[in-house]
Amino acid sequence: MKFAIVVFPGSNSDHDAYYATRHVLGEDAEFVWHKDTGLGGADVVVLPGGFAHGDYLRTGAIARFSPVMQEVKRFAAAGGPVLGICNGFQVLLEAGLLPGAMLRNRSVKFVCQQVHVRVEQTDTPFTSACAAGQVLRMPIAHGEGNYYADPDVLADLEANRQVIFRYTTADGRVTDDANPNGSAHNIAGLCSRSRNVVGLMPHPERACELAVGSADGLVLFESAVQFVSQGAFAAAPHA
Amino acid sequence: MMERAVLERHGLAPDEYQRILEMLGREPTMTELGIFSVMWSEHCSYKSSRVHLRTLPTTGKRVLQGPGENAGAVDIGDGLAAVFKIESHNHPSFIEPYQGAATGVGGIIRDIFTMGARPIALLNSLRFGPLDLPLVRRTFEGVVAGIAGYGNSIGIPTVGGEIGFDESYTGNPLVNVFCLGISRADEIIKGTASGVGNAVYYVGAKTGRDGIHGATMASAEFDEKSAEKRPAVQVGDPFMEKLLLEACLEVMKTDALVGIQDMGAAGLSCSTCEMGSRGGAGVEIDVSLVPQRETGMTPYEIMLSESQERMLLVVKQGREGEVERIFDKWDLHAVRIGVVTTDGRMRVKDRGDVVADIPNGALTDQAPVYRRPMTEPAYLSAVRQLSLVSLGVPPPVAEVFARLLASPGIASKRWVYRQYDHMVRTNTLVVPGMGAGVVRVKGTNRALALSADCNARFVYLDPYAGAELAVAEAARNVACAGAQPIGATNCLNFGNPERPEIMWQFARAVEGMGAACRALDLPITGGNVSLYNETDGRAILPTPVLGVVGLIENADRVVRRAFQAEGDVIVLLGDSRAELGGSEYLKVIHGLIRGVPPALDLAKEVALQQVLVEGAAAGLIRSAHDCAEGGLAVTLAESCFETGLGATIDLNSVPVDASYMKEVATLFSESASRVVVSVSADRVSDLFALAGTHGVPVTRVGLVGGTGIRIAIDGMTAIDTLLVDAERIWSTAIERHFEASRAMA
C-alpha cells in the first residue's frame, strides 16, 4: 500500500512523514509535487507540516490553490483517506475539506512541546487501531493552532462526533492547562462528515520512535494501513 | 583626490586609500571605492584578527575542509561529512532584534547548504543585559522570535545553545548562530569560479537597497545615533530561503555546478571576487542583468546591497538548461549575469560600460592586515584581587541556592526553546536545555552532540585562561553525552580592536583557545570574528564562543544529563577546590566579577573526557552533567529536574581560608573538569576502575531517589528542599520576568 506525501513549496515535515511511513512503518511512500495533477495511485494522502508558500498571508491560504488540491478533493470525495498534519490541517481548513479556522496561539508565540491528546473516536481511517479514550503523547510545533469555529459549527462537530483528538492531561482529563494554544473545546483534531478526512495539529509522524521522544503517533499510520488493507476504501479514484 | 568625508563615510583610513591608488594605478570610481570599503571592512577582511587567527589549529585527521570556504567540514564516518560553522549577527540584532536575528539564522544556513550539505541542526549562543530592563526584554523577545521565525519556517530544528546575561551586553547583545549539515564526504561543493567561458548565474531574491554597508556597520561602534542605521539591517524571507535550499540541493545532485556561494556580507561584491580568487580565475558581470526590486539602482548600490536569500553560481558549459529547469520547478529564476574569465580580475559592467575593474587579490589576499598595538588592560590587576574574608558572612546557603536557581544565566531556558521547533526532521535525541543537543544521523548508527559555550566572566578576568576554559567546557559538554569531540568552530566577540587593551584581550584569548584546542586535539575549521562590540565607549565582556561537534558511534548509547533510576549511585569525577573567582555566586549574591578563574589542567581535562566517552560507549554511565555556573549544588539539582528523581548527597568540604565560607565554597565553587555522573549500583566498581585507568579523581557522593534534594557537607545537612519547589524556581524564573512586566503594563 502506498502513501502520497504532498510537497508544497515551504512544506518542511514532508521528509518526516516520508520517513515515518516508509522507514518506520515499512510501507511504500512517494512525494507528490504540488503542481502535479495526479496522486500516483496512492491509497492514503498526507498533507504534511510546514509553512506552505511561506504562510505570510494566512496559514494554508495559498496552498489550497495548488493544482494537486483538486486531486486531493476528488480523492477525498470518493472516500479516500486524507490526513492533514499541522500545516496540512490548516490547508484542509482553508480548502473547505474541514470546517473552522485557526487563530494565533493564545500565548501569541510559537509553541513546540510534547502534548497529550485523547482519541475521541475510533471510526476514522486514522484511529481505527486505537482504543477509545486512549491518550497519545505527540509533539506540537505551531504558531497558529488555536482552533476556532462558530458555536453552531462546534455544536455540529460535537453532535456528529467529528472531534477526533482533544488536548488532555497525561491521564486523559480535559483541562484548560492541558490546552496548549487556546483551541475551542480543547480540539486538537477533526474529521470530515464522511470521516475519511482527518486533520490534527500535533505531529504523529514525529512520534513514531521512542528514540525521539514517543512512538505513540505510529498508531495513526497503522490505522490507515489496516483501513486500506481491509478494503474499507477499495476503489481508488485515480485521475 | 577623494574628499576626506567620503573616505570617512566608507570607513577607509587615508593610508588605506593610498594603497587603493597604488593597487589600481589610478583613482577608484565610486563603485570601486564602495567595493573596497566593504571588502576591506573588519567584518570581511579580518584585518585586525588575521595575524592571530593564523595561530589556531585547523588541521586533523578528520578535517575535510578547514577555514577559507563557506563552512568547515569533518569526516564522521560512513562516507559522510558534518559541515558546520558559527557566525555572529550582533550589530543588526541590536538595531532591529527580530530581523537582525532572523537574517543571522538565514545567513548561516546558506553557508551550510552552499557546501552541498543538508542543514539538520541549529544552535545559538546569545548574550543580553539584565532582564529587569524593559529595553533588554524587548531585545531578548525580538531576538528569540526572530530566530524562531526563520528556523521554524525553514524547518531546521534548534537543538541547543546557551544564553548569558550581563550589564555589558545591554546596548550590545550577542547573537551567534551555529548551523550543522550533513553531506557525502566526497561531494562537498566549493565557492569557486573556474573554467573560462562558464556562465555565472544569479538566483534568489531580487536586489534592493537594504543592507547597503551592513558589513561596514558591523565594523563600527555604537552610539546614540545607531538607530539611524536601521536601513542597513536586512529583512529576511525564510520561504525564499527554503526554496533556494531545496533547489540548490537538487541542482547539486546533477554535477552541473562548478561552484556556488551565497551573498552574505558585502553581497555581490564579496561573492564575485571571492569565487574568482578561489578558482584562480576572473569573473565579469553586468549589473544591469541583476534582478532588482527597486527602480533606479546604481551599480554602487547593486554591488553593495546585502539583500538576503541570494546565491551566485558558476555552471558548467552545456549544462545551463538543466540548472535553469530545476530552479524553474521551484519558481525561482536563475539569471545569467556574467561569465568566468582568465584574467584574475573582478570586472563589473553596467549595460556594457565598465564601472569597476579590480584584481581579485586586491580585495581578498592582499587586503590590509594589521598587527595592532596591544597593552594589558589596567582593570586586570584590580579585579583579580578577591578576598573571601572581606565579603563578610554569606546569606544562608539554602537562600543562595534558591537565588542561583532563579538567576537567568542558570534558570531553565524553556521560555526560549519552546518557541523554537526543536523536533522537526525527527533526529533530535536530546532536546535543548538538557546539556549538549544531540541529533542522530539517519542512515547510520551514529549521532552528533553539539554544544556552544563561553563563560565570559572568566575571559574578562583572564582572557587566556578564560578561553581555555570555554574550549574545555564545550568539549566536556559533548563528552558528557558520550561523544568524542571531533571539530570546532569559533565566534570571537570583542570590543574595539583599535584600543590596545581590547586587542590584548583578543590576542590572549586566541592563544588560550589555540592551546586548549591543541591539547584536546580539536581542530577549528572556521568561524567568525565580531569586533567593535561597544556602545558609547563601553565594551562587552570579551566573549569567545566555541561551538563543538562530537561524534557518538552508537546512537543507542547517548547519555543524558538527568538521573535515570532510583537507587543509582551518584559519583563525582574530578577535584573540587575553593574556586569562587568569576563565579555565578559572586555575581548574583555580591554583584562582583572578581578573582581568578578556576585552574584548568588540560591533561586532566583530556583524561576526564576519555572516561566519559569510554564510559558511555560501554553503557556504564547512566547520566552525566558538567559542573559549570552555580557549581556542584546547581549541577546536582539540574540532574534531578528532567526525570523528577531526587538525590541524597554527602560532600566532603573543600579547604577555604575564610572558614565561614566553607559551605559556600563546597556547594558553589566552579572548579573545572568536574562531572556528576550516575551509575547503577552493580557497576560502581567498573566506573572506579575506568577512572583509575585514566587517573581521574572519582568520589562516591550519594544516591538517586526520593522527592527531595538533600545535600550534606561532612555529614551536616546544608540543603534540604523538595525537588518540586527547587524545580519551580528554576523553570519559571525567566518567564516570570515577562509576566511581571505584563502585569504592570
Tab-separated table of C-alpha atoms in Angstrom, chain B residues 63-433:
chain	number	residue	atom	x	y	z
B	63	VAL	CA	39.224	17.586	8.736
B	64	LEU	CA	37.851	17.649	5.188
B	65	GLN	CA	37.594	21.420	4.943
B	66	GLY	CA	39.310	23.988	7.112
B	67	PRO	CA	38.842	27.777	7.222
B	68	GLY	CA	38.517	29.725	3.966
B	69	GLU	CA	35.378	28.208	2.498
B	70	ASN	CA	31.760	28.942	3.360
B	71	ALA	CA	31.974	26.438	6.239
B	72	GLY	CA	34.258	23.783	7.677
B	73	ALA	CA	33.753	20.031	7.380
B	74	VAL	CA	34.829	16.942	9.296
B	75	ASP	CA	34.597	13.267	8.446
B	76	ILE	CA	32.034	11.442	10.593
B	77	GLY	CA	32.430	8.003	9.031
B	78	ASP	CA	30.119	6.026	6.718
B	79	GLY	CA	31.293	8.284	3.883
B	80	LEU	CA	29.590	11.308	5.437
B	81	ALA	CA	30.750	14.753	6.463
B	82	ALA	CA	29.465	17.133	9.112
B	83	VAL	CA	29.564	20.645	7.663
B	84	PHE	CA	29.255	23.398	10.253
B	85	LYS	CA	30.024	26.957	11.212
B	86	ILE	CA	29.069	29.624	13.707
B	87	GLU	CA	28.529	33.250	12.818
B	88	SER	CA	27.557	36.432	14.624
B	89	HIS	CA	24.775	38.844	13.828
B	90	ASN	CA	25.288	41.112	16.825
B	91	HIS	CA	25.087	44.600	15.432
B	92	PRO	CA	21.943	44.126	13.323
B	93	SER	CA	20.235	42.373	16.244
B	94	PHE	CA	20.590	45.400	18.465
B	95	ILE	CA	19.301	47.798	15.844
B	96	GLU	CA	16.369	45.588	14.795
B	97	PRO	CA	16.198	42.470	17.018
B	98	TYR	CA	13.715	40.358	15.054
B	99	GLN	CA	15.154	40.870	11.571
B	100	GLY	CA	18.732	41.044	12.813
B	101	ALA	CA	18.478	37.635	14.449
B	102	ALA	CA	16.341	36.133	11.673
B	103	THR	CA	18.783	37.103	8.936
B	104	GLY	CA	21.636	35.791	11.090
B	105	VAL	CA	19.966	32.388	11.006
B	106	GLY	CA	19.345	32.729	7.269
B	107	GLY	CA	22.986	33.591	6.605
B	108	ILE	CA	24.472	30.657	8.464
B	109	ILE	CA	22.016	28.190	6.898
B	110	ARG	CA	23.088	29.403	3.428
B	111	ASP	CA	26.724	28.890	4.347
B	112	ILE	CA	25.962	25.247	5.095
B	113	PHE	CA	23.820	24.270	2.114
B	114	THR	CA	26.170	26.164	-0.178
B	115	MET	CA	28.661	23.414	0.656
B	116	GLY	CA	26.232	20.790	-0.604
B	117	ALA	CA	25.098	19.757	2.881
B	118	ARG	CA	21.528	19.448	4.080
B	119	PRO	CA	21.254	21.511	7.276
B	120	ILE	CA	19.898	19.383	10.141
B	121	ALA	CA	20.530	21.383	13.308
B	122	LEU	CA	20.875	24.907	14.633
B	123	LEU	CA	22.312	26.153	17.907
B	124	ASN	CA	22.640	29.651	19.186
B	125	SER	CA	24.723	31.440	21.748
B	126	LEU	CA	23.088	34.627	22.982
B	127	ARG	CA	24.019	37.402	25.409
B	128	PHE	CA	21.792	40.126	26.779
B	129	GLY	CA	21.748	42.724	29.514
B	130	PRO	CA	19.777	42.182	32.742
B	131	LEU	CA	16.174	41.128	32.131
B	132	ASP	CA	14.770	43.692	34.550
B	133	LEU	CA	15.419	46.413	31.961
B	134	PRO	CA	12.478	46.879	29.544
B	135	LEU	CA	14.861	47.585	26.648
B	136	VAL	CA	16.611	44.278	27.277
B	137	ARG	CA	13.351	42.327	27.489
B	138	ARG	CA	12.301	43.845	24.182
B	139	THR	CA	15.595	42.916	22.553
B	140	PHE	CA	15.520	39.430	24.069
B	141	GLU	CA	11.944	38.805	22.966
B	142	GLY	CA	12.662	40.114	19.470
B	143	VAL	CA	15.840	38.078	19.013
B	144	VAL	CA	14.192	34.854	20.179
B	145	ALA	CA	11.161	35.481	17.957
B	146	GLY	CA	13.439	36.242	15.009
B	147	ILE	CA	15.447	33.044	15.435
B	148	ALA	CA	12.202	31.091	15.827
B	149	GLY	CA	10.514	32.802	12.897
B	150	TYR	CA	13.276	31.913	10.484
B	151	GLY	CA	14.402	28.489	11.729
B	152	ASN	CA	10.884	27.156	12.321
B	153	SER	CA	9.659	28.198	8.923
B	154	ILE	CA	12.544	26.698	7.035
B	155	GLY	CA	12.256	23.521	9.085
B	156	ILE	CA	15.642	23.157	10.728
B	157	PRO	CA	15.466	22.303	14.423
B	158	THR	CA	17.185	24.457	17.019
B	159	VAL	CA	18.575	21.784	19.304
B	160	GLY	CA	20.583	23.698	21.856
B	161	GLY	CA	22.766	26.595	22.767
B	162	GLU	CA	23.375	28.883	25.683
B	163	ILE	CA	22.231	32.268	26.921
B	164	GLY	CA	24.110	34.589	29.249
B	165	PHE	CA	23.284	37.888	30.883
B	166	ASP	CA	25.496	40.762	31.937
B	167	GLU	CA	25.180	44.548	32.092
B	168	SER	CA	27.849	44.927	29.414
B	169	TYR	CA	25.533	43.436	26.787
B	170	THR	CA	22.664	45.858	27.458
B	171	GLY	CA	23.389	48.013	24.426
B	172	ASN	CA	25.247	45.334	22.568
B	173	PRO	CA	23.560	41.952	22.619
B	174	LEU	CA	25.333	38.989	21.079
B	175	VAL	CA	23.568	36.739	18.609
B	176	ASN	CA	25.842	33.915	17.494
B	177	VAL	CA	24.193	31.267	15.354
B	178	PHE	CA	25.578	27.822	14.562
B	179	CYS	CA	24.352	25.504	11.848
B	180	LEU	CA	25.324	21.937	11.017
B	181	GLY	CA	24.555	19.981	7.884
B	182	ILE	CA	25.323	16.540	6.501
B	183	SER	CA	26.740	15.807	3.069
B	184	ARG	CA	28.550	12.968	1.348
B	185	ALA	CA	32.219	13.415	2.221
B	186	ASP	CA	33.204	13.219	-1.455
B	187	GLU	CA	30.517	15.615	-2.642
B	188	ILE	CA	31.419	18.797	-0.791
B	189	ILE	CA	30.951	21.783	-3.060
B	190	LYS	CA	33.249	24.802	-3.038
B	191	GLY	CA	32.712	28.509	-3.561
B	192	THR	CA	34.902	28.645	-6.604
B	193	ALA	CA	34.711	30.037	-10.121
B	194	SER	CA	36.731	28.422	-12.880
B	195	GLY	CA	36.524	27.281	-16.480
B	196	VAL	CA	36.790	30.192	-18.851
B	197	GLY	CA	33.504	30.910	-20.543
B	198	ASN	CA	31.366	29.192	-17.898
B	199	ALA	CA	28.214	31.121	-17.124
B	200	VAL	CA	27.770	32.987	-13.859
B	201	TYR	CA	24.208	32.808	-12.580
B	202	TYR	CA	22.320	34.834	-10.028
B	203	VAL	CA	19.401	33.160	-8.259
B	204	GLY	CA	17.095	34.031	-5.406
B	205	ALA	CA	15.556	37.211	-4.096
B	206	LYS	CA	15.776	40.414	-6.086
B	207	THR	CA	18.331	43.008	-5.100
B	208	GLY	CA	17.071	46.021	-3.162
B	209	ARG	CA	18.609	48.904	-1.307
B	210	ASP	CA	18.513	47.063	2.027
B	211	GLY	CA	21.654	46.341	3.923
B	212	ILE	CA	23.925	48.641	1.948
B	213	HIS	CA	27.073	48.942	4.035
B	214	GLY	CA	25.935	46.301	6.525
B	215	ALA	CA	29.487	44.983	6.740
B	216	THR	CA	30.799	48.468	7.379
B	217	MET	CA	28.201	48.978	10.105
B	218	ALA	CA	29.297	45.759	11.746
B	219	SER	CA	32.790	47.219	11.831
B	220	ALA	CA	31.995	50.287	13.919
B	221	GLU	CA	30.968	51.016	17.473
B	222	PHE	CA	27.506	52.075	18.501
B	223	ASP	CA	26.403	55.422	19.802
B	224	GLU	CA	23.083	57.180	20.307
B	225	LYS	CA	22.686	57.558	16.553
B	226	SER	CA	22.767	53.818	15.893
B	227	ALA	CA	19.009	53.645	15.400
B	228	GLU	CA	19.522	55.747	12.291
B	229	LYS	CA	21.378	52.794	10.831
B	230	ARG	CA	18.216	50.724	10.637
B	231	PRO	CA	18.148	50.725	6.810
B	232	ALA	CA	21.461	48.863	6.959
B	233	VAL	CA	19.629	45.878	8.505
B	234	GLN	CA	18.196	43.424	6.013
B	235	VAL	CA	14.799	41.789	6.029
B	236	GLY	CA	14.627	38.009	5.918
B	237	ASP	CA	12.350	35.799	3.832
B	238	PRO	CA	12.614	32.229	5.122
B	239	PHE	CA	10.258	30.956	2.434
B	240	MET	CA	12.572	32.196	-0.305
B	241	GLU	CA	15.468	30.576	1.513
B	242	LYS	CA	13.591	27.295	1.822
B	243	LEU	CA	13.057	27.300	-1.943
B	244	LEU	CA	16.731	28.130	-2.515
B	245	LEU	CA	17.800	25.376	-0.133
B	246	GLU	CA	15.737	22.698	-1.864
B	247	ALA	CA	16.506	23.922	-5.375
B	248	CYS	CA	20.257	24.228	-4.732
B	249	LEU	CA	20.471	20.766	-3.176
B	250	GLU	CA	18.624	19.416	-6.227
B	251	VAL	CA	20.969	21.221	-8.621
B	252	MET	CA	23.993	19.959	-6.705
B	253	LYS	CA	22.919	16.367	-7.288
B	254	THR	CA	23.320	16.911	-11.043
B	255	ASP	CA	27.046	17.638	-11.057
B	256	ALA	CA	26.396	20.645	-13.324
B	257	LEU	CA	27.887	23.168	-10.896
B	258	VAL	CA	31.470	24.400	-10.782
B	259	GLY	CA	30.917	26.416	-7.626
B	260	ILE	CA	28.383	28.295	-5.610
B	261	GLN	CA	28.455	30.982	-2.963
B	262	ASP	CA	25.812	32.816	-1.051
B	263	MET	CA	25.668	36.591	-0.978
B	264	GLY	CA	26.065	37.467	2.651
B	265	ALA	CA	28.065	40.375	3.996
B	266	ALA	CA	29.197	42.658	1.142
B	267	GLY	CA	26.720	40.920	-1.165
B	268	LEU	CA	27.560	40.601	-4.821
B	269	SER	CA	30.975	42.245	-4.315
B	270	CYS	CA	32.167	39.573	-1.944
B	271	SER	CA	30.772	36.554	-3.779
B	272	THR	CA	32.140	37.705	-7.124
B	273	CYS	CA	35.721	38.413	-6.084
B	274	GLU	CA	35.984	35.508	-3.629
B	275	MET	CA	34.759	32.929	-6.118
B	276	GLY	CA	37.164	34.241	-8.733
B	277	SER	CA	40.007	34.359	-6.272
B	278	ARG	CA	39.497	30.783	-5.046
B	279	GLY	CA	39.322	29.451	-8.588
B	280	GLY	CA	42.327	31.414	-9.816
B	281	ALA	CA	40.065	32.988	-12.412
B	282	GLY	CA	38.260	36.221	-13.066
B	283	VAL	CA	34.565	36.981	-13.018
B	284	GLU	CA	32.864	39.534	-15.199
B	285	ILE	CA	29.278	40.534	-14.518
B	286	ASP	CA	26.861	43.141	-15.782
B	287	VAL	CA	24.799	44.720	-13.009
B	288	SER	CA	22.049	45.709	-15.402
B	289	LEU	CA	21.195	41.994	-15.638
B	290	VAL	CA	20.811	41.635	-11.861
B	291	PRO	CA	17.142	41.268	-10.878
B	292	GLN	CA	16.207	44.419	-8.988
B	293	ARG	CA	13.417	45.113	-6.546
B	294	GLU	CA	13.603	48.875	-6.853
B	295	THR	CA	13.991	51.200	-9.775
B	296	GLY	CA	16.927	53.470	-10.460
B	297	MET	CA	19.505	51.490	-8.522
B	298	THR	CA	23.087	52.469	-9.273
B	299	PRO	CA	25.899	49.970	-9.829
B	300	TYR	CA	27.270	51.117	-6.468
B	301	GLU	CA	24.028	50.151	-4.724
B	302	ILE	CA	23.672	46.858	-6.548
B	303	MET	CA	27.223	45.798	-5.713
B	304	LEU	CA	26.888	46.736	-2.035
B	305	SER	CA	23.328	45.617	-1.340
B	306	GLU	CA	23.022	42.937	1.325
B	307	SER	CA	19.553	41.826	0.343
B	308	GLN	CA	19.072	38.335	1.724
B	309	GLU	CA	18.469	34.947	0.107
B	310	ARG	CA	20.637	35.370	-2.968
B	311	MET	CA	23.182	32.978	-4.471
B	312	LEU	CA	25.855	33.184	-7.141
B	313	LEU	CA	26.529	30.043	-9.185
B	314	VAL	CA	29.025	29.033	-11.818
B	315	VAL	CA	27.571	26.429	-14.166
B	316	LYS	CA	29.439	24.061	-16.456
B	317	GLN	CA	29.141	24.929	-20.134
B	318	GLY	CA	26.368	22.977	-21.816
B	319	ARG	CA	24.537	22.240	-18.549
B	320	GLU	CA	22.750	25.592	-18.267
B	321	GLY	CA	19.343	24.307	-19.386
B	322	GLU	CA	19.340	21.570	-16.763
B	323	VAL	CA	20.111	24.032	-13.980
B	324	GLU	CA	17.551	26.557	-15.191
B	325	ARG	CA	14.849	23.874	-15.304
B	326	ILE	CA	15.395	22.884	-11.677
B	327	PHE	CA	15.173	26.476	-10.472
B	328	ASP	CA	12.046	26.971	-12.607
B	329	LYS	CA	10.431	23.991	-10.889
B	330	TRP	CA	10.829	25.845	-7.584
B	331	ASP	CA	9.532	29.080	-9.169
B	332	LEU	CA	12.992	30.605	-8.870
B	333	HIS	CA	14.564	32.131	-11.901
B	334	ALA	CA	18.254	31.703	-12.379
B	335	VAL	CA	19.562	34.668	-14.362
B	336	ARG	CA	22.813	34.660	-16.254
B	337	ILE	CA	24.630	37.814	-15.215
B	338	GLY	CA	28.187	37.124	-16.269
B	339	VAL	CA	30.978	34.848	-17.290
B	340	VAL	CA	34.212	33.359	-15.946
B	341	THR	CA	37.343	34.969	-17.416
B	342	THR	CA	41.051	34.228	-17.316
B	343	ASP	CA	42.470	37.486	-16.048
B	344	GLY	CA	42.012	37.176	-12.272
B	345	ARG	CA	40.008	40.388	-12.118
B	346	MET	CA	36.570	41.308	-10.979
B	347	ARG	CA	35.061	43.326	-13.772
B	348	VAL	CA	31.690	44.961	-13.290
B	349	LYS	CA	29.821	46.437	-16.198
B	350	ASP	CA	26.645	48.458	-16.432
B	351	ARG	CA	24.976	47.917	-19.806
B	352	GLY	CA	28.382	47.183	-21.236
B	353	ASP	CA	30.290	50.092	-19.681
B	354	VAL	CA	32.970	49.093	-17.204
B	355	VAL	CA	32.207	50.585	-13.772
B	356	ALA	CA	34.680	48.564	-11.710
B	357	ASP	CA	37.777	46.620	-12.684
B	358	ILE	CA	39.795	45.351	-9.730
B	359	PRO	CA	42.286	42.481	-9.365
B	360	ASN	CA	40.648	39.844	-7.109
B	361	GLY	CA	43.745	39.727	-4.959
B	362	ALA	CA	43.414	43.392	-4.005
B	363	LEU	CA	40.078	42.588	-2.403
B	364	THR	CA	40.999	39.246	-0.820
B	365	ASP	CA	44.554	38.040	-0.085
B	366	GLN	CA	46.181	41.464	-0.375
B	367	ALA	CA	43.628	43.304	1.736
B	368	PRO	CA	45.253	45.178	4.625
B	369	VAL	CA	46.428	43.168	7.600
B	370	TYR	CA	47.211	44.943	10.858
B	371	ARG	CA	49.293	43.938	13.805
B	372	ARG	CA	47.529	46.318	16.113
B	373	PRO	CA	49.205	47.537	19.298
B	374	MET	CA	48.348	45.702	22.493
B	375	THR	CA	48.527	46.561	26.188
B	376	GLU	CA	47.498	44.575	29.201
B	377	PRO	CA	44.281	46.227	30.421
B	378	ALA	CA	44.613	48.366	33.519
B	379	TYR	CA	41.494	46.870	35.122
B	380	LEU	CA	43.027	43.424	35.415
B	381	SER	CA	45.267	43.836	38.431
B	382	ALA	CA	42.407	45.268	40.473
B	383	VAL	CA	39.685	42.771	39.551
B	384	ARG	CA	41.919	39.801	40.071
B	385	GLN	CA	42.117	40.575	43.775
B	386	LEU	CA	39.493	38.649	45.677
B	387	SER	CA	39.380	38.331	49.422
B	388	LEU	CA	36.639	35.981	50.568
B	389	VAL	CA	37.092	37.277	54.109
B	390	SER	CA	36.155	40.791	53.014
B	391	LEU	CA	32.830	39.551	51.649
B	392	GLY	CA	31.592	39.024	55.180
B	393	VAL	CA	29.255	36.299	56.339
B	394	PRO	CA	27.273	34.982	53.371
B	395	PRO	CA	23.470	34.515	53.381
B	396	PRO	CA	22.246	31.042	54.425
B	397	VAL	CA	23.163	28.532	51.722
B	398	ALA	CA	19.526	27.500	51.206
B	399	GLU	CA	18.808	31.097	50.203
B	400	VAL	CA	21.885	31.263	47.985
B	401	PHE	CA	20.820	28.014	46.334
B	402	ALA	CA	17.332	29.374	45.549
B	403	ARG	CA	18.706	32.669	44.220
B	404	LEU	CA	21.178	30.884	41.966
B	405	LEU	CA	18.458	28.611	40.551
B	406	ALA	CA	16.451	31.737	39.736
B	407	SER	CA	19.392	33.551	38.142
B	408	PRO	CA	18.595	33.878	34.404
B	409	GLY	CA	22.042	32.558	33.474
B	410	ILE	CA	21.274	29.291	35.304
B	411	ALA	CA	17.468	29.106	35.186
B	412	SER	CA	15.667	26.958	32.649
B	413	LYS	CA	15.515	28.492	29.174
B	414	ARG	CA	12.236	26.704	28.465
B	415	TRP	CA	10.511	30.022	27.713
B	416	VAL	CA	13.018	30.426	24.882
B	417	TYR	CA	13.367	26.986	23.363
B	418	ARG	CA	9.639	26.281	23.468
B	419	GLN	CA	9.430	28.916	20.738
B	420	TYR	CA	11.929	27.010	18.598
B	421	ASP	CA	10.847	23.978	16.631
B	422	HIS	CA	13.403	21.578	18.059
B	423	MET	CA	11.892	18.320	16.790
B	424	VAL	CA	11.371	18.809	13.049
B	425	ARG	CA	13.388	16.334	10.922
B	426	THR	CA	12.881	13.705	13.669
B	427	ASN	CA	16.544	13.428	14.571
B	428	THR	CA	16.582	15.153	17.945
B	429	LEU	CA	17.603	12.660	20.616
B	430	VAL	CA	18.348	15.247	23.316
B	431	VAL	CA	16.221	18.402	23.255
B	432	PRO	CA	17.527	21.878	24.143
B	433	GLY	CA	18.052	22.866	27.739
